[in-house]
Short mmCIF file of C-alpha atoms and ligand atoms in Angstrom, two decimals:
data_model
loop_
_atom_site.label_atom_id
_atom_site.label_comp_id
_atom_site.label_asym_id
_atom_site.label_seq_id
_atom_site.Cartn_x
_atom_site.Cartn_y
_atom_site.Cartn_z
CA MET A 1 0.00 0.00 0.00
CA VAL A 2 1.52 3.34 -1.06
CA HIS A 3 1.58 6.06 1.59
CA PHE A 4 2.51 9.60 0.57
CA ASP A 5 2.67 12.53 2.97
CA PRO A 6 3.90 15.77 1.38
CA TYR A 7 4.52 17.27 4.85
CA ASP A 8 6.77 14.45 6.04
CA HIS A 9 10.35 15.61 6.66
CA ALA A 10 11.70 12.28 5.42
CA THR A 11 9.90 12.92 2.13
CA HIS A 12 11.54 16.33 1.91
CA ASP A 13 14.96 14.75 2.46
CA ASP A 14 14.51 12.37 -0.46
CA PRO A 15 11.14 12.36 -2.20
CA TYR A 16 12.24 10.42 -5.27
CA PRO A 17 11.67 6.82 -4.03
CA ILE A 18 8.08 7.59 -3.00
CA TYR A 19 7.50 9.51 -6.24
CA ARG A 20 8.54 6.39 -8.16
CA GLU A 21 6.16 4.25 -6.11
CA LEU A 22 3.32 6.66 -6.80
CA ARG A 23 3.99 6.65 -10.55
CA ASP A 24 4.30 2.88 -10.73
CA LYS A 25 1.64 1.73 -8.27
CA ALA A 26 -0.78 4.61 -7.65
CA PRO A 27 -0.67 7.16 -10.48
CA VAL A 28 -4.01 8.57 -9.29
CA TYR A 29 -3.41 8.56 -5.53
CA TYR A 30 -5.93 9.88 -3.01
CA SER A 31 -4.69 11.22 0.31
CA GLU A 32 -7.41 10.66 2.92
CA THR A 33 -5.41 12.77 5.39
CA TYR A 34 -5.31 15.89 3.24
CA LYS A 35 -8.36 15.12 1.08
CA LEU A 36 -6.59 15.55 -2.22
CA TRP A 37 -5.70 13.71 -5.39
CA VAL A 38 -2.05 13.31 -6.36
CA LEU A 39 -0.97 13.01 -10.01
CA SER A 40 2.63 11.97 -10.47
CA ARG A 41 3.26 10.82 -14.05
CA TYR A 42 4.69 13.14 -16.70
CA ASP A 43 1.82 12.69 -19.18
CA ASP A 44 -0.84 13.18 -16.49
CA CYS A 45 0.73 16.33 -14.99
CA SER A 46 1.32 17.67 -18.48
CA ARG A 47 -2.31 17.06 -19.44
CA ALA A 48 -3.59 18.60 -16.19
CA VAL A 49 -1.64 21.88 -16.50
CA ARG A 50 -2.96 22.31 -20.03
CA ASP A 51 -6.57 21.46 -19.15
CA PHE A 52 -7.30 24.74 -17.35
CA LYS A 53 -11.05 24.30 -17.80
CA SER A 54 -10.95 21.26 -15.50
CA PHE A 55 -7.98 22.14 -13.28
CA CYS A 56 -8.54 25.72 -12.11
CA ASN A 57 -6.31 28.04 -10.10
CA LYS A 58 -8.80 30.42 -8.55
CA TYR A 59 -9.05 28.48 -5.27
CA GLY A 60 -5.28 28.58 -4.85
CA VAL A 61 -2.25 26.60 -5.94
CA ALA A 62 -0.61 25.90 -2.60
CA ILE A 63 -1.34 22.56 -1.03
CA ASP A 64 -3.07 24.13 1.97
CA GLU A 65 -5.44 26.44 0.14
CA ALA A 66 -8.92 25.74 -1.12
CA LYS A 67 -10.66 29.06 -0.95
CA GLU A 68 -11.12 32.16 -3.07
CA GLN A 69 -7.76 33.94 -3.37
CA MET A 70 -6.51 37.48 -3.67
CA PRO A 71 -6.27 38.18 -7.40
CA THR A 72 -2.76 37.40 -8.63
CA VAL A 73 -1.93 36.20 -12.13
CA LEU A 74 -1.30 32.78 -10.60
CA THR A 75 -4.64 32.54 -8.83
CA VAL A 76 -7.08 33.63 -11.53
CA ASP A 77 -8.37 31.73 -14.55
CA PRO A 78 -9.16 32.99 -18.07
CA PRO A 79 -10.35 35.50 -19.12
CA ASP A 80 -8.86 37.47 -16.17
CA HIS A 81 -5.64 35.48 -16.42
CA THR A 82 -5.19 36.38 -20.09
CA ARG A 83 -5.65 40.09 -19.32
CA LEU A 84 -3.25 40.07 -16.34
CA ARG A 85 -0.57 37.96 -17.97
CA HIS A 86 -0.48 39.88 -21.26
CA LEU A 87 -0.02 43.15 -19.42
CA ILE A 88 3.57 42.36 -18.41
CA ALA A 89 4.48 39.13 -20.24
CA GLY A 90 6.59 41.14 -22.73
CA MET A 91 8.86 42.32 -19.90
CA PHE A 92 9.87 38.74 -19.02
CA THR A 93 10.72 37.19 -22.41
CA PRO A 94 14.30 35.92 -22.91
CA ASP A 95 15.06 38.97 -25.09
CA ALA A 96 13.59 41.37 -22.55
CA VAL A 97 15.61 39.98 -19.61
CA LYS A 98 18.88 39.57 -21.55
CA PRO A 99 19.96 43.19 -20.90
CA LEU A 100 19.84 42.41 -17.16
CA GLU A 101 22.74 39.97 -17.50
CA ASP A 102 25.41 42.57 -16.69
CA SER A 103 23.54 43.71 -13.58
CA VAL A 104 23.12 40.13 -12.39
CA ARG A 105 26.84 39.54 -12.91
CA VAL A 106 27.89 42.71 -11.09
CA MET A 107 25.61 41.86 -8.20
CA ALA A 108 26.88 38.26 -8.10
CA ARG A 109 30.48 39.49 -7.97
CA GLU A 110 29.67 41.99 -5.25
CA LEU A 111 28.12 39.27 -3.14
CA LEU A 112 30.96 36.78 -3.69
CA ALA A 113 33.87 39.20 -3.25
CA PRO A 114 33.90 39.55 0.56
CA HIS A 115 34.22 35.76 0.97
CA LEU A 116 36.88 34.89 -1.58
CA GLU A 117 39.86 35.59 0.62
CA SER A 118 38.66 33.31 3.42
CA GLY A 119 38.15 30.29 1.18
CA ARG A 120 34.75 29.49 2.69
CA MET A 121 31.19 30.73 2.39
CA ASP A 122 27.56 29.69 2.60
CA VAL A 123 26.28 29.59 -0.98
CA ILE A 124 22.72 30.19 0.25
CA GLY A 125 23.07 32.68 3.11
CA ASP A 126 25.90 34.74 1.63
CA PHE A 127 24.91 34.58 -2.00
CA ALA A 128 21.92 32.76 -3.50
CA ALA A 129 19.41 34.05 -0.94
CA ARG A 130 20.35 37.62 -1.78
CA LEU A 131 20.80 37.66 -5.54
CA PRO A 132 17.21 37.05 -6.79
CA MET A 133 15.67 39.56 -4.38
CA ALA A 134 18.22 42.17 -5.43
CA ILE A 135 17.30 41.67 -9.08
CA ILE A 136 13.52 41.58 -8.59
CA CYS A 137 13.73 44.71 -6.38
CA ARG A 138 15.64 46.39 -9.17
CA LEU A 139 13.00 45.38 -11.73
CA LEU A 140 10.13 46.45 -9.53
CA GLY A 141 11.90 49.64 -8.51
CA PHE A 142 12.08 49.03 -4.74
CA GLN A 143 14.91 50.56 -2.69
CA ARG A 144 18.06 48.47 -2.29
CA GLU A 145 18.08 49.06 1.46
CA ASP A 146 14.64 47.40 1.68
CA GLU A 147 15.82 44.09 0.18
CA ASP A 148 16.59 42.37 3.48
CA LYS A 149 13.22 43.05 5.06
CA LEU A 150 11.35 42.16 1.86
CA ARG A 151 13.25 38.90 1.65
CA HIS A 152 12.51 38.17 5.29
CA TRP A 153 8.77 38.63 4.72
CA THR A 154 8.67 36.64 1.48
CA ASP A 155 10.57 33.78 3.17
CA LEU A 156 8.00 33.74 5.98
CA VAL A 157 5.14 33.62 3.48
CA VAL A 158 6.35 30.33 1.98
CA GLN A 159 7.61 28.69 5.19
CA ARG A 160 5.42 25.77 6.32
CA ASP A 161 5.79 23.45 9.29
CA GLU A 162 4.97 19.77 9.20
CA ALA A 163 1.23 19.10 9.00
CA ALA A 164 0.35 22.80 8.93
CA THR A 165 -2.55 22.53 6.54
CA GLU A 166 -3.72 26.13 7.04
CA MET A 167 -1.75 29.26 6.19
CA PRO A 168 0.17 29.76 9.47
CA GLN A 169 -0.01 33.01 11.45
CA HIS A 170 3.61 33.99 10.59
CA ALA A 171 2.75 33.79 6.88
CA ILE A 172 -0.40 35.89 7.33
CA THR A 173 1.51 38.53 9.31
CA ALA A 174 4.27 38.64 6.67
CA THR A 175 1.69 38.96 3.87
CA LEU A 176 0.11 41.93 5.62
CA ALA A 177 3.55 43.52 6.10
CA LEU A 178 4.26 43.13 2.38
CA TYR A 179 0.93 44.71 1.43
CA GLU A 180 1.56 47.62 3.77
CA TYR A 181 5.00 48.11 2.20
CA PHE A 182 3.53 48.07 -1.33
CA GLU A 183 0.83 50.59 -0.39
CA LYS A 184 3.38 52.94 1.17
CA ASP A 185 5.71 52.63 -1.82
CA MET A 186 2.89 53.45 -4.25
CA ALA A 187 1.67 56.36 -2.14
CA GLU A 188 5.20 57.78 -2.21
CA ARG A 189 5.36 57.34 -6.00
CA ALA A 190 2.01 59.05 -6.41
CA ARG A 191 3.57 62.10 -4.72
CA HIS A 192 6.83 61.88 -6.70
CA PRO A 193 6.15 60.03 -9.98
CA VAL A 194 9.70 59.68 -11.27
CA LYS A 195 10.52 56.09 -12.03
CA ASP A 196 10.10 53.97 -15.12
CA ASP A 197 9.98 50.48 -13.64
CA LEU A 198 7.52 47.64 -13.13
CA VAL A 199 5.68 49.31 -10.25
CA ALA A 200 5.28 52.46 -12.35
CA HIS A 201 4.00 50.31 -15.25
CA LEU A 202 1.43 48.59 -13.00
CA MET A 203 0.30 51.89 -11.49
CA ALA A 204 -0.16 53.35 -14.99
CA SER A 205 -2.22 50.29 -15.95
CA GLU A 206 -4.46 50.88 -12.95
CA LYS A 207 -4.92 54.52 -13.97
CA GLU A 208 -5.89 53.40 -17.48
CA GLY A 209 -8.47 51.03 -16.01
CA LYS A 210 -6.68 47.86 -17.13
CA LEU A 211 -6.04 46.64 -13.57
CA SER A 212 -7.90 47.05 -10.29
CA HIS A 213 -5.95 48.22 -7.25
CA ALA A 214 -6.24 44.74 -5.72
CA GLU A 215 -4.74 43.28 -8.92
CA VAL A 216 -1.78 45.69 -8.76
CA LEU A 217 -1.13 44.59 -5.17
CA GLY A 218 -1.56 40.96 -6.22
CA TYR A 219 1.04 41.40 -8.97
CA LEU A 220 3.56 42.99 -6.62
CA TYR A 221 2.95 40.18 -4.16
CA ILE A 222 3.38 37.34 -6.63
CA LEU A 223 6.43 38.88 -8.32
CA SER A 224 8.13 39.37 -4.93
CA ILE A 225 7.35 35.84 -3.77
CA ALA A 226 7.60 33.69 -6.88
CA GLY A 227 11.08 34.64 -8.00
CA ASN A 228 12.78 34.76 -4.64
CA GLU A 229 12.86 31.47 -2.75
CA THR A 230 12.70 29.34 -5.91
CA THR A 231 15.70 30.86 -7.67
CA THR A 232 17.68 30.77 -4.41
CA LYS A 233 16.95 27.08 -4.05
CA LEU A 234 17.81 26.37 -7.69
CA ILE A 235 21.31 27.86 -7.23
CA GLY A 236 21.76 25.88 -3.99
CA ASN A 237 20.52 22.62 -5.51
CA MET A 238 22.77 23.09 -8.53
CA THR A 239 25.83 23.72 -6.34
CA TYR A 240 24.97 20.58 -4.38
CA GLN A 241 24.41 18.39 -7.45
CA LEU A 242 27.60 19.53 -9.18
CA ASN A 243 29.57 18.80 -6.03
CA LYS A 244 27.99 15.35 -5.83
CA ASN A 245 28.47 14.62 -9.54
CA ARG A 246 32.09 15.67 -9.98
CA SER A 247 32.36 14.38 -13.56
CA GLU A 248 29.51 16.74 -14.54
CA LEU A 249 31.27 19.58 -12.73
CA ASP A 250 34.47 18.80 -14.64
CA LEU A 251 32.55 18.99 -17.93
CA LEU A 252 31.25 22.43 -16.99
CA LEU A 253 34.64 23.66 -15.89
CA LYS A 254 36.04 22.70 -19.29
CA ASP A 255 33.10 23.99 -21.31
CA ARG A 256 31.01 26.86 -19.96
CA SER A 257 28.71 26.72 -22.99
CA LEU A 258 27.08 23.76 -21.21
CA LEU A 259 25.75 26.07 -18.47
CA PRO A 260 22.25 26.64 -19.91
CA SER A 261 21.82 22.90 -20.40
CA ALA A 262 23.14 22.25 -16.87
CA VAL A 263 20.57 24.71 -15.45
CA GLU A 264 17.82 22.90 -17.38
CA GLU A 265 18.97 19.50 -16.14
CA THR A 266 19.05 20.78 -12.54
CA MET A 267 15.49 22.04 -12.99
CA ARG A 268 14.47 18.60 -14.20
CA TYR A 269 16.47 16.49 -11.79
CA ASP A 270 16.28 18.54 -8.58
CA GLY A 271 14.15 21.61 -9.27
CA PRO A 272 12.83 23.62 -6.31
CA THR A 273 9.08 23.55 -7.06
CA GLN A 274 7.88 20.07 -6.19
CA LEU A 275 4.20 20.50 -6.79
CA MET A 276 1.33 22.84 -7.51
CA GLY A 277 -2.28 22.56 -6.36
CA ARG A 278 -5.45 22.84 -8.40
CA SER A 279 -9.21 22.62 -7.83
CA LEU A 280 -11.44 20.57 -10.09
CA ALA A 281 -13.95 22.76 -11.93
CA ARG A 282 -15.61 19.72 -13.52
CA ASP A 283 -15.35 15.93 -13.46
CA VAL A 284 -12.33 14.50 -15.21
CA GLU A 285 -11.04 10.95 -15.61
CA PHE A 286 -7.49 9.62 -15.21
CA HIS A 287 -6.68 5.91 -15.52
CA GLY A 288 -10.33 4.95 -15.00
CA GLN A 289 -10.67 7.06 -11.86
CA THR A 290 -13.00 10.07 -11.72
CA LEU A 291 -11.78 13.25 -10.03
CA LYS A 292 -14.95 15.16 -9.24
CA ALA A 293 -15.83 18.84 -9.57
CA GLY A 294 -14.91 20.53 -6.28
CA ASP A 295 -12.09 18.07 -5.43
CA ARG A 296 -8.54 19.23 -4.78
CA ALA A 297 -5.52 17.83 -6.62
CA ILE A 298 -1.78 18.31 -6.57
CA LEU A 299 0.44 17.88 -9.60
CA LEU A 300 3.82 16.46 -8.64
CA PHE A 301 6.05 18.21 -11.18
CA MET A 302 9.27 16.82 -9.74
CA SER A 303 7.92 13.30 -9.96
CA ALA A 304 6.89 13.92 -13.57
CA ASN A 305 10.47 15.02 -14.26
CA ARG A 306 11.78 11.63 -13.08
CA ASP A 307 9.25 9.57 -15.05
CA ASP A 308 11.02 6.87 -17.06
CA ARG A 309 7.98 6.74 -19.33
CA HIS A 310 9.20 10.13 -20.59
CA TYR A 311 12.96 10.43 -19.87
CA ALA A 312 15.60 7.80 -20.46
CA ASP A 313 17.62 7.03 -17.33
CA PRO A 314 15.77 9.77 -15.37
CA ASP A 315 17.67 9.28 -12.09
CA ARG A 316 20.95 10.23 -13.74
CA TYR A 317 22.09 13.85 -13.49
CA ASP A 318 23.37 14.52 -16.99
CA ILE A 319 24.17 18.15 -17.75
CA ARG A 320 24.29 17.48 -21.49
CA ARG A 321 20.68 16.29 -21.61
CA ASN A 322 19.13 19.79 -22.07
CA PRO A 323 15.56 18.68 -21.22
CA ARG A 324 13.63 21.79 -22.29
CA ASP A 325 10.26 20.05 -21.83
CA HIS A 326 10.60 19.43 -18.08
CA LEU A 327 7.82 20.62 -15.76
CA GLY A 328 10.09 22.43 -13.29
CA PHE A 329 8.54 25.72 -14.41
CA GLY A 330 5.09 24.17 -14.80
CA GLY A 331 3.38 24.24 -18.18
CA GLY A 332 0.27 25.45 -19.99
CA LEU A 333 -1.03 28.95 -19.49
CA HIS A 334 0.30 29.37 -15.93
CA ALA A 335 3.83 28.27 -16.92
CA CYS A 336 6.36 30.33 -15.00
CA LEU A 337 6.35 33.95 -16.13
CA GLY A 338 9.85 34.48 -14.71
CA ALA A 339 11.46 31.37 -16.22
CA ALA A 340 13.79 33.31 -18.53
CA LEU A 341 14.90 35.50 -15.63
CA ALA A 342 15.43 32.50 -13.35
CA ARG A 343 17.46 30.75 -16.07
CA LEU A 344 19.59 33.86 -16.57
CA GLU A 345 20.20 34.33 -12.83
CA ALA A 346 21.11 30.68 -12.28
CA LYS A 347 23.43 30.63 -15.29
CA VAL A 348 25.29 33.79 -14.25
CA ALA A 349 25.38 32.76 -10.57
CA MET A 350 26.97 29.40 -11.40
CA GLU A 351 29.36 30.94 -13.91
CA GLU A 352 30.60 33.34 -11.23
CA ILE A 353 30.90 30.56 -8.65
CA LEU A 354 32.90 28.42 -11.09
CA ASP A 355 35.18 31.34 -11.97
CA ALA A 356 35.81 32.41 -8.39
CA MET A 357 36.04 28.97 -6.74
CA PRO A 358 36.56 26.24 -9.35
CA ASP A 359 37.69 23.72 -6.72
CA PHE A 360 34.76 24.31 -4.34
CA ALA A 361 33.67 21.42 -2.14
CA VAL A 362 30.40 21.32 -0.22
CA ASP A 363 30.80 20.70 3.51
CA GLU A 364 28.03 18.08 3.72
CA GLY A 365 27.93 18.21 7.52
CA GLY A 366 26.82 21.83 7.37
CA LEU A 367 23.96 21.33 4.92
CA SER A 368 20.49 22.09 6.18
CA ARG A 369 17.19 21.75 4.40
CA MET A 370 14.06 23.85 4.29
CA HIS A 371 10.85 22.00 5.15
CA SER A 372 7.95 22.81 2.89
CA PRO A 373 5.64 20.53 0.94
CA SER A 374 6.06 22.56 -2.23
CA VAL A 375 9.58 24.04 -2.31
CA ARG A 376 12.59 21.79 -1.90
CA GLY A 377 16.09 23.06 -1.29
CA TYR A 378 18.69 24.05 1.25
CA THR A 379 18.81 26.83 3.79
CA HIS A 380 22.61 26.45 4.08
CA VAL A 381 25.15 25.11 1.58
CA PRO A 382 28.60 25.73 3.12
CA VAL A 383 31.51 25.40 0.70
CA GLN A 384 35.31 25.49 0.98
CA PHE A 385 37.70 26.43 -1.79
CA THR A 386 41.18 27.74 -2.47
CA PRO A 387 41.14 31.47 -1.71
CA SER A 388 40.82 33.28 -5.00
CA ALA A 389 43.07 35.87 -6.61
CA ARG A 390 39.86 37.75 -7.45
CA ALA A 391 39.47 38.51 -3.75
CA ALA A 392 42.08 41.21 -4.18
CA HIS A 393 39.92 42.98 -6.77
CA PRO A 394 36.40 42.83 -5.40
CA SER A 395 35.19 45.82 -7.41
CA GLU A 396 36.37 44.62 -10.82
CA GLY A 397 32.81 44.24 -12.05
CA GLY A 398 31.89 47.80 -11.12
CA ARG A 399 28.83 48.67 -9.09
CA LEU A 400 25.22 47.85 -9.79
CA ALA A 401 23.70 50.87 -11.46
C1 HEM B 501 13.95 28.55 -10.34
C2 HEM B 501 13.10 29.52 -10.19
C3 HEM B 501 11.62 29.36 -10.40
C4 HEM B 501 10.84 28.25 -10.36
C5 HEM B 501 11.26 26.81 -10.04
C6 HEM B 501 9.49 28.65 -10.67
C7 HEM B 501 8.42 27.78 -10.77
C8 HEM B 501 7.17 28.16 -11.20
C9 HEM B 501 6.09 27.25 -11.49
C10 HEM B 501 6.18 25.72 -11.35
C11 HEM B 501 5.03 27.96 -11.89
C12 HEM B 501 3.69 27.42 -12.37
C13 HEM B 501 2.64 27.50 -11.30
C14 HEM B 501 1.37 26.73 -11.62
O1 HEM B 501 1.28 26.05 -12.62
O2 HEM B 501 0.43 26.81 -10.81
C15 HEM B 501 5.41 29.36 -11.83
C16 HEM B 501 4.60 30.41 -12.13
C17 HEM B 501 4.96 31.73 -11.98
N1 HEM B 501 6.23 32.21 -11.72
FE1 HEM B 501 7.87 31.11 -11.39
N2 HEM B 501 9.48 30.00 -10.85
C18 HEM B 501 10.77 30.48 -10.72
C19 HEM B 501 11.18 31.78 -10.87
C20 HEM B 501 10.37 32.86 -11.07
C21 HEM B 501 10.78 34.23 -11.17
C22 HEM B 501 12.23 34.71 -11.13
C23 HEM B 501 9.65 34.98 -11.28
C24 HEM B 501 9.44 36.47 -11.39
C25 HEM B 501 10.12 37.35 -11.69
C26 HEM B 501 8.53 34.08 -11.32
C27 HEM B 501 7.22 34.46 -11.45
C28 HEM B 501 6.17 33.59 -11.67
C29 HEM B 501 4.80 34.02 -11.90
C30 HEM B 501 4.31 35.46 -11.91
C31 HEM B 501 4.05 32.86 -12.11
C32 HEM B 501 2.55 32.77 -12.40
C33 HEM B 501 2.33 32.76 -13.90
C34 HEM B 501 0.89 32.59 -14.29
O3 HEM B 501 0.08 32.16 -13.48
O4 HEM B 501 0.56 32.91 -15.45
N3 HEM B 501 9.00 32.81 -11.18
N4 HEM B 501 6.73 29.45 -11.43
#
């Protein structure tokens, strides 16, 4: 009998054996404890994300939500989704984010520089936790000095304890703090309308009647949350996997053009977003089993990515595989809006790590993991390396404009 508990810490440590069991023995699993269906095969998850008329987002996508949500692009269905997404989709295409590469690199170098002389650092705490928030704050137009508190609140929003099936109080408090910050920022901009950034763009859209005020707040909320923890965890997971798979690391050290493919393979093999929730808007059948209108379901993207019905030798980390069809960024109309930005950040982050500390080794004893049913990754990835010559020239990349 298969037993799957997405809140179990042992599952967070290594979910892949139970994912395999689910795919092989219970591809349409029902959790009596959490009252939800679990789809785990690639074809089934792929079909579900594309069938938005059956699998809807408006009652939330987190595992613990089944009620009407605040309106973010992620938690509305068409036609509202189409309107919200098209409003800023053009700002997140690969071409649109490409010009940010220099800023990401400068920021990455700034963050790495203070640690290079010592020959040790925490890839998460000192680096990966800070880079994505710095970049999203820059895009949104928030002050640099506010990054730490914004990151603190967004971390609290996604943090979940074992068996906490409701949004915990710390997450509610942090959400309210974020909303208060957004309101204050916009009030200040209304008095001094100077900037041409994402917040300014959203405020202009509200003025033109294309967005309600609640939708502007929802956008700021989702953009602050979605790109922060996930990208941090991707950089941490990639550092860990390259350390564990030294032959793959050697390939990358010899040939940096493999970096985009290595990012893609990390997303497939050990991506941060394990699952997304949906509510059934109508009855739908999978493998002879009916999921009924009103039921909840989770789509196990990271199980889908290890499905041997879709990928050859799926449990092998192979940086030359370039699996562009993985579900690490979801799929269908809610597929990750920030995927190109996340890919760019992870590529530059790893490139800078490899340049500055090519012989890095993860101190496995110091690793610690975050516990959440939906996001998987480390809170600390300590590394040691030969102190770098670059440490003497910390400002070589210039300052972030
Ligand atoms: C490695 C980093 C990231 C991962 C693993 C990731 C993962 C995902 C996934 C799986 C979805 C689909 C959700 C669903 O189907 O319900 C999603 C949606 C989304 N992501 Fe990301 N994401 C990442 C980075 C980012 C970044 C950097 C941003 C923003 C700048 C971002 C913004 C969004 C938004 C706005 C959506 C909702 C899109 C929609 O509903 O149309 N993400 N992300």
